[in-house]
Structures are given as structure tokens and as C-alpha cells.
Amino acid sequence: MGLRPPLRHLAAAALACAFAGAALPAAAGAAEPGVVLPNPTLNDGTLQRIQSSGARNVRVFASWKMLEQRRGQFTPYILADYDALADKMKSLGIGVYFVVTQTPDWAGSAANSAPPAGAYADFMGRLAAHFRGRVQAYEVWNEPDDVVFWAGGAPPADYTALLKGAHAAVNAADPAAKVGVGGLVGNDYGYLEKLYGAGAKGSFDFVGVHTDTGCQHVDPKLASRDVDGRISRWSFTGYREVRATMEAHGDPKPIWMTEIGWQVRGDKCPQAPGDPAGVTAAVQGTYLSHAYGCLAADPYVERASWFSLTDFAATEATGGGYGLFTFAGIGRPSLAAFQRAGSAAADHSCGLKVDAGGAGIDVAYPTGASGVSGDLRFKASARDDQGIRNLAVLVDGRQVKITAKKELTGVWTGWRKLAMGPHTVTFRAVDDALNVTTRDVTVNRVAYGDGEPVRTRISVGLYGTGKSRIAAGTLFTRPGEAKPFLRGRMTIAFERKAGPRWVPYGGAAAGSVSSALQRRRKFKPGRYRVVITFAGYKSFRPATARRSFTIR
């Protein structure tokens, strides 16, 4: 039972007190439900509660300190209790696994002293030989990544040495028994990564994780991501990052959630007064159902042991409130929920998924197939199942626009100021897991006329009185700065209205687009119009302008 920062651990008091209904058919993929016992004492009340809960396995704290009070010798009266538990559970078809922790007085100054790897391995070998065929698995220490069971927290290299020795010793004594990484607090995938770095691969059969962190009051269906984009280790489904870490090392071993639970508590969290310290009894049952539904969606989580069968104490400060039963032996609503846990249907909506792949990016334009001379117009979209955090466009590494939407469109006028030649337009998508994807398009800055179509417009002027008129036309571009690059000729002509049709009236005249084009002419009474045309030049678009007038 670890506590998330900045909280301190409460489990030491629970372990210190050591030594002082029918299950439904299992659903495919459902984690095997078990319960946690603080010690092996199997009185009638405890036995009845185990059976009525429907637990398929029990996880029991096994104190090396108590079991080997004299080096090389089991303590008989302590060992007898574990024997009785193992024998009874085997007769009932209920699995047993031990979490072996606490350093003996002869090996350290305190129970949470760093355990000597050689002596621990020797003890584990003899323990596994004694319980061969009766104990299914052994967790090597409890919460080694925290400071309570291992003073200061176990350095990864030291814990790896402990794990290697224990794994070899247990395998030699009982090849069928599994050996696992002691439950890591809050899905601590970062610590697991360090264990791989220290050479732990091949020295364990499963990884234990603990999600019963103190003052936890969040529905397991909810989750958040850390600043690095990974699922938070403190979110229930953070175990998916543990699995991802294992797969990244080619080591897809199962996960055992060796402690899972929510505390029934109505006050505020002592270490974080702004937060609730726990949940109501009804909510505890609801969260239990949600949690086992989440786990059923991830079959690699083979076991999930509820912390705990019964409250460890009558007071909240020492682990009370976590039990399926109160300290007085009264079942909570969570008991009925636990009895159905083994048949939980997979809930694929739970939490967040591990997302190590970036978003896909589709670019509509620019395509790079032709140059751009004026404004840079851009349009792109990003797609990702886990959501898009932002989508940006950069030119030569300079961000010119960003959006929190999946689509990005816009115009960048700064393109006009760039040097002629190739430039890199980059679209960058960041998904909700902070994966970054980029797509580059090489686009040439070219002179106007050699790039995208440029709009043109002809302004028409008509002057004069009586029967004489002067028609003039001036060609403009949009944008205006494209005008110096314009070449070609304009033509100017007159037309007369003849019934429903316009017919030519005299010949056409032509002139350069660099200056205004004009033509003077006398007219008879009637309806006329002037038509000025630009045929286009390179990417400058054609244009036509008309203006009608009447001669009386």
C-alpha cells in the first residue's frame, strides 16, 4: 500500500501488526481475484471470509525477520502458521503466494535495512523447497521503489542483485514456482526501466504493481498523462506503461496487481488537506467493479489481489478501511462486487492507451509541385486516435501558425520577404501523448508569374461629351507588388448594340500592359460599349472589362 507523492507511506504499521459465497465462473481475460492477508493466522473468521469472498488466491506477507530469527534455521512456531495456511488453501483449491520482506536482526540494523543478497537467496531457496507444490509464487520484497520497506528505497542495481539470487534459488528448489518483482508503488514503470538497465531481464516471471495508493479517490476508469505524455503511474491504468516498458525490452511477462484497493474514509487527506482521504463504502464497491472490468480488457494482468480481505486495524491510520470486511468482520458493499470480479466483462473504455506513435498528417497545400511567389497559403489536417494537442506550420524552422484543432488553414504574408529559391515548409503535429510528427514540403519562392495564379483586374475609364469618347484601361494585379513582373499586351475595342447582340464597331487596338491603354473615337447615336481584354501572361490570369454608354 504505497502513497503517491507528496504523501508518506502508511503500510509499515500494518505489517508491524503481523505476528502480534462461491465464486462465479471466470470470464475470458479477467484477472484472477485474490485477497491480501497481513499474516498467516488462519482463525475461523478469516477462513470463513476467504471462502465467502470467492477469492481464488491469497497473498500473504512472509517476514524473513520472523521466519529466520536465527541464521540458517526456520523459527518452528512461525513456520507452523504458514504451513497450516498453505495446507488449508491447497485443500480448498485456493492459490497461495508469499511476499517475502523484512531483514532479520542478524542481517541488518532494522527490518527495513537493505537485505544482503546472498543471505536472502539462501533463505528463499530453503523456503521454496519447504513449500514446494504448496506455494505458487514469491514476490521479492515489497515496494522496493519506496522508502518504507527498504530504507531510502532500493538502488536498482542492489535490488536487481536481490532478484537474481532469489530467482535462481527458487527455481532450483521449486521449478514450478514463479518469482516476481515486488509490487511497485503506483505502476512505477520508471523504476522498472532502471531494473532492465541494471540487468534484471530473465530474473523474474511477473512484475508486481500496487494501485492502492493512499488517499486515492479517483475512479479507475479515469486517467491522465504525465508531462512526458505517458500514462501517469498514479492513474489506475498506468500498468499499461509497465507492460509497454517490458515489451520495449522484448520481455512481455505478465503483470500481477498484487495490491489493488480504495480506502473507505470520510475525512480529508492528512498530507493533502484539500483532497479527500478516501471514498464511501458504496463508491469503494463501484470502483472495485470498474477496476476489474478495466483489467479484463488487458489479459496480461493475470492476478489482482484486493488490499485487503479485512481491515488491518480498527483505525484509519494503520490501513483500516481497505477491507472487504471491516475490522469487526462486517462485509462492505465491495464484498458483493468482489464476488463478481472473476466474471467481469472487459471494459475497453477504461483509462488511456499507451501511445508511442505519432499522428498522421495530410497536407492539402502547398504541395511543392509548383513555386509560390506571393502569400504562402497552407492547409493540413492531423489524425490520431488519442487526440491532437496542437498542429503547427513552420517555414525554415520558424513557426508561423499553430492551432489546437485537427485542421490548420491560413495565409502567411511573410513569404514575400524570403529570398528566391527553395524553402522548407514543415507541418508539425503533437498528439495528446506528446508524440511529435512532422511532414516537410520543399517549396520554391519564385518570381510573380512563375508561381501560383495571380489575379488581374482592368480598371476602365470613359471620358468625353457629345459624339466623341475616349476609353482608357489600366491593368492591376492582386497583390499589387506583382505588377512589375507583369508582361503582355491589352486590347481595346468598341461594340455596338444591334438588337439583342453586340457587334464589333471598328477595329481593335493593342498596347503594353505597362501603361494605360486608351483610344478615341466618334460615334453615331446608339448604344455602345468598350471592351478591354488582357489575354494573360504565365501565371497572371486573363482579365476582361466592359463598360456601356449611350450616344444621343
Coordinates of N, CA and C in Angstrom, one line a residue, residues 365-458:
Y365 N -2.2 21.7 -49.2 CA -1.3 22.6 -49.9 C -0.5 23.3 -48.9
P366 N 0.7 23.8 -49.2 CA 1.3 23.6 -50.6 C 1.8 22.2 -50.8
T367 N 1.9 21.9 -52.1 CA 2.3 20.5 -52.5 C 3.8 20.4 -52.9
G368 N 4.4 21.6 -53.2 CA 5.7 21.6 -53.6 C 5.9 21.4 -55.1
A369 N 4.7 21.1 -55.8 CA 4.8 20.8 -57.2 C 5.1 22.1 -58.0
S370 N 4.7 23.2 -57.5 CA 5.0 24.5 -58.2 C 5.4 25.5 -57.2
G371 N 6.1 26.5 -57.6 CA 6.6 27.5 -56.7 C 5.5 28.5 -56.2
V372 N 5.8 29.2 -55.2 CA 4.9 30.2 -54.6 C 5.6 31.5 -54.6
S373 N 5.0 32.5 -55.2 CA 5.6 33.8 -55.3 C 5.1 34.9 -54.3
G374 N 3.8 34.8 -54.0 CA 3.2 35.8 -53.1 C 3.0 35.3 -51.7
D375 N 1.8 35.3 -51.2 CA 1.5 34.8 -49.9 C 1.6 33.2 -49.9
L376 N 2.0 32.7 -48.8 CA 2.0 31.2 -48.7 C 0.7 30.8 -48.1
R377 N -0.1 30.1 -48.9 CA -1.3 29.5 -48.4 C -1.1 28.1 -48.0
F378 N -1.7 27.7 -46.9 CA -1.5 26.4 -46.4 C -2.7 25.8 -45.8
K379 N -2.8 24.4 -45.9 CA -4.0 23.7 -45.4 C -3.5 22.3 -45.1
A380 N -3.7 21.9 -43.8 CA -3.3 20.5 -43.4 C -4.2 20.0 -42.3
S381 N -4.2 18.7 -42.1 CA -5.0 18.1 -41.1 C -4.2 17.0 -40.4
A382 N -4.5 16.7 -39.2 CA -3.8 15.7 -38.4 C -4.9 14.7 -37.8
R383 N -4.5 13.5 -37.7 CA -5.4 12.4 -37.2 C -4.6 11.6 -36.2
D384 N -5.3 11.3 -35.1 CA -4.7 10.4 -34.0 C -5.8 9.9 -33.1
D385 N -5.9 8.6 -32.9 CA -6.9 8.0 -32.1 C -7.0 8.6 -30.6
Q386 N -5.8 9.0 -30.1 CA -5.8 9.5 -28.8 C -6.0 11.0 -28.7
G387 N -6.1 11.7 -29.8 CA -6.4 13.1 -29.8 C -5.2 13.9 -30.2
I388 N -5.4 15.1 -30.7 CA -4.4 16.1 -31.1 C -4.3 17.2 -30.2
R389 N -3.1 17.5 -29.7 CA -2.9 18.6 -28.8 C -2.7 19.9 -29.6
N390 N -1.9 19.9 -30.6 CA -1.7 21.0 -31.5 C -1.2 20.6 -32.9
L391 N -1.4 21.5 -33.8 CA -0.9 21.3 -35.2 C -0.4 22.7 -35.6
A392 N 0.9 22.7 -36.1 CA 1.5 23.9 -36.4 C 2.2 23.9 -37.8
V393 N 2.4 25.0 -38.4 CA 3.2 25.1 -39.6 C 4.4 26.0 -39.4
L394 N 5.5 25.6 -39.9 CA 6.8 26.3 -39.8 C 7.4 26.5 -41.1
V395 N 8.1 27.6 -41.3 CA 8.8 27.9 -42.5 C 10.3 28.1 -42.2
D396 N 11.1 27.2 -42.7 CA 12.5 27.2 -42.4 C 12.8 27.3 -40.9
G397 N 11.9 26.5 -40.1 CA 12.1 26.3 -38.7 C 11.4 27.4 -37.9
R398 N 10.8 28.4 -38.5 CA 10.1 29.4 -37.8 C 8.6 29.1 -37.8
Q399 N 8.0 29.1 -36.6 CA 6.6 28.8 -36.5 C 5.8 30.0 -37.0
V400 N 4.8 29.8 -37.9 CA 4.1 30.9 -38.4 C 2.6 30.8 -38.0
K401 N 2.1 29.6 -37.6 CA 0.8 29.5 -37.1 C 0.7 28.2 -36.3
I402 N -0.2 28.1 -35.3 CA -0.5 26.9 -34.5 C -1.9 26.9 -34.1
T403 N -2.5 25.7 -34.0 CA -3.9 25.6 -33.6 C -4.0 24.4 -32.8
A404 N -5.0 24.4 -31.9 CA -5.3 23.2 -31.1 C -6.4 22.3 -31.7
K405 N -6.7 22.6 -33.0 CA -7.7 21.8 -33.7 C -7.0 20.8 -34.6
K406 N -7.8 19.9 -35.2 CA -7.2 18.9 -36.1 C -6.9 19.4 -37.4
E407 N -7.4 20.6 -37.8 CA -7.2 21.2 -39.1 C -6.6 22.6 -39.0
L408 N -5.7 22.9 -39.9 CA -5.0 24.1 -39.9 C -5.0 24.7 -41.3
T409 N -5.5 25.9 -41.4 CA -5.5 26.7 -42.6 C -5.1 28.1 -42.4
G410 N -4.6 28.7 -43.4 CA -4.2 30.1 -43.2 C -3.3 30.6 -44.4
V411 N -2.9 31.9 -44.2 CA -2.1 32.6 -45.2 C -0.9 33.2 -44.5
W412 N 0.3 33.1 -45.0 CA 1.4 33.8 -44.4 C 2.0 34.7 -45.4
T413 N 1.9 36.0 -45.0 CA 2.4 37.1 -45.9 C 3.9 37.2 -45.9
G414 N 4.5 36.7 -44.8 CA 6.0 36.8 -44.7 C 6.7 36.1 -45.8
W415 N 6.1 35.2 -46.6 CA 6.7 34.5 -47.7 C 7.3 35.5 -48.7
R416 N 6.6 36.7 -48.8 CA 7.0 37.7 -49.8 C 8.4 38.2 -49.6
K417 N 8.8 38.1 -48.3 CA 10.1 38.7 -47.9 C 11.3 37.8 -48.0
L418 N 11.0 36.5 -48.3 CA 12.0 35.5 -48.3 C 12.8 35.6 -49.6
A419 N 14.0 35.1 -49.6 CA 14.9 35.0 -50.8 C 14.3 34.1 -51.8
M420 N 14.6 34.3 -53.0 CA 14.2 33.4 -54.1 C 14.9 32.1 -53.9
G421 N 14.2 31.0 -54.2 CA 14.8 29.7 -54.1 C 14.0 28.8 -53.2
P422 N 14.5 27.6 -52.9 CA 13.8 26.6 -52.1 C 13.8 26.9 -50.6
H423 N 12.6 26.6 -50.0 CA 12.4 26.8 -48.5 C 11.7 25.6 -48.0
T424 N 11.8 25.3 -46.7 CA 11.2 24.1 -46.1 C 10.0 24.5 -45.3
V425 N 8.8 24.0 -45.8 CA 7.6 24.2 -45.0 C 7.3 23.0 -44.2
T426 N 7.2 23.1 -42.9 CA 7.1 21.9 -42.0 C 5.7 22.0 -41.3
F427 N 5.0 20.9 -41.4 CA 3.8 20.7 -40.6 C 4.1 19.8 -39.4
R428 N 3.8 20.3 -38.2 CA 4.2 19.5 -37.0 C 2.9 19.3 -36.2
A429 N 2.7 18.0 -35.9 CA 1.5 17.6 -35.1 C 2.0 17.0 -33.8
V430 N 1.4 17.5 -32.7 CA 1.7 16.9 -31.3 C 0.4 16.3 -30.8
D431 N 0.4 15.0 -30.5 CA -0.8 14.3 -30.0 C -0.8 14.5 -28.5
D432 N -1.9 13.9 -28.0 CA -2.1 14.1 -26.5 C -1.1 13.3 -25.7
A433 N -0.4 12.4 -26.3 CA 0.7 11.7 -25.6 C 2.1 12.4 -25.9
L434 N 2.0 13.5 -26.5 CA 3.2 14.4 -26.7 C 4.1 13.7 -27.8
N435 N 3.6 12.8 -28.5 CA 4.4 12.3 -29.7 C 4.4 13.4 -30.8
V436 N 5.6 13.6 -31.4 CA 5.7 14.7 -32.4 C 5.9 14.1 -33.7
T437 N 5.1 14.5 -34.7 CA 5.2 14.0 -36.0 C 5.4 15.3 -36.9
T438 N 6.3 15.2 -37.9 CA 6.5 16.3 -38.8 C 6.4 15.8 -40.3
R439 N 6.0 16.7 -41.1 CA 6.0 16.4 -42.5 C 6.5 17.7 -43.2
D440 N 7.6 17.5 -44.0 CA 8.2 18.6 -44.7 C 7.8 18.6 -46.2
V441 N 7.6 19.9 -46.7 CA 7.4 20.1 -48.1 C 8.4 21.2 -48.5
T442 N 9.1 20.9 -49.6 CA 10.0 21.9 -50.1 C 9.3 22.7 -51.2
V443 N 9.3 24.0 -50.9 CA 8.5 24.9 -51.8 C 9.5 26.0 -52.3
N444 N 9.5 26.3 -53.6 CA 10.4 27.3 -54.1 C 9.7 28.7 -54.1
R445 N 10.4 29.7 -53.6 CA 10.0 31.1 -53.7 C 10.4 31.5 -55.1
V446 N 9.4 31.9 -56.0 CA 9.7 32.2 -57.3 C 9.1 33.6 -57.6
A447 N 9.5 34.2 -58.7 CA 9.0 35.5 -59.1 C 7.5 35.4 -59.5
Y448 N 6.8 36.5 -59.4 CA 5.4 36.5 -59.8 C 5.3 36.2 -61.3
G449 N 4.4 35.3 -61.5 CA 4.2 34.8 -62.9 C 4.7 33.4 -63.1
D450 N 5.7 33.0 -62.2 CA 6.2 31.6 -62.3 C 5.7 30.7 -61.2
G451 N 4.8 31.3 -60.4 CA 4.2 30.5 -59.3 C 2.7 30.3 -59.3
E452 N 2.1 30.6 -58.2 CA 0.6 30.4 -58.1 C -0.1 31.4 -59.0
P453 N -1.3 31.2 -59.4 CA -2.1 32.1 -60.3 C -2.2 33.5 -59.6
V454 N -2.0 34.6 -60.4 CA -2.1 35.9 -59.8 C -3.3 36.6 -60.5
R455 N -4.2 37.1 -59.7 CA -5.4 37.7 -60.2 C -5.1 39.1 -60.8
T456 N -5.8 39.4 -61.9 CA -5.6 40.7 -62.6 C -7.0 41.3 -62.7
R457 N -6.9 42.6 -62.8 CA -8.2 43.4 -62.9 C -7.9 44.6 -63.8
I458 N -8.9 44.9 -64.6 CA -8.8 46.1 -65.5 C -9.7 47.2 -65.1

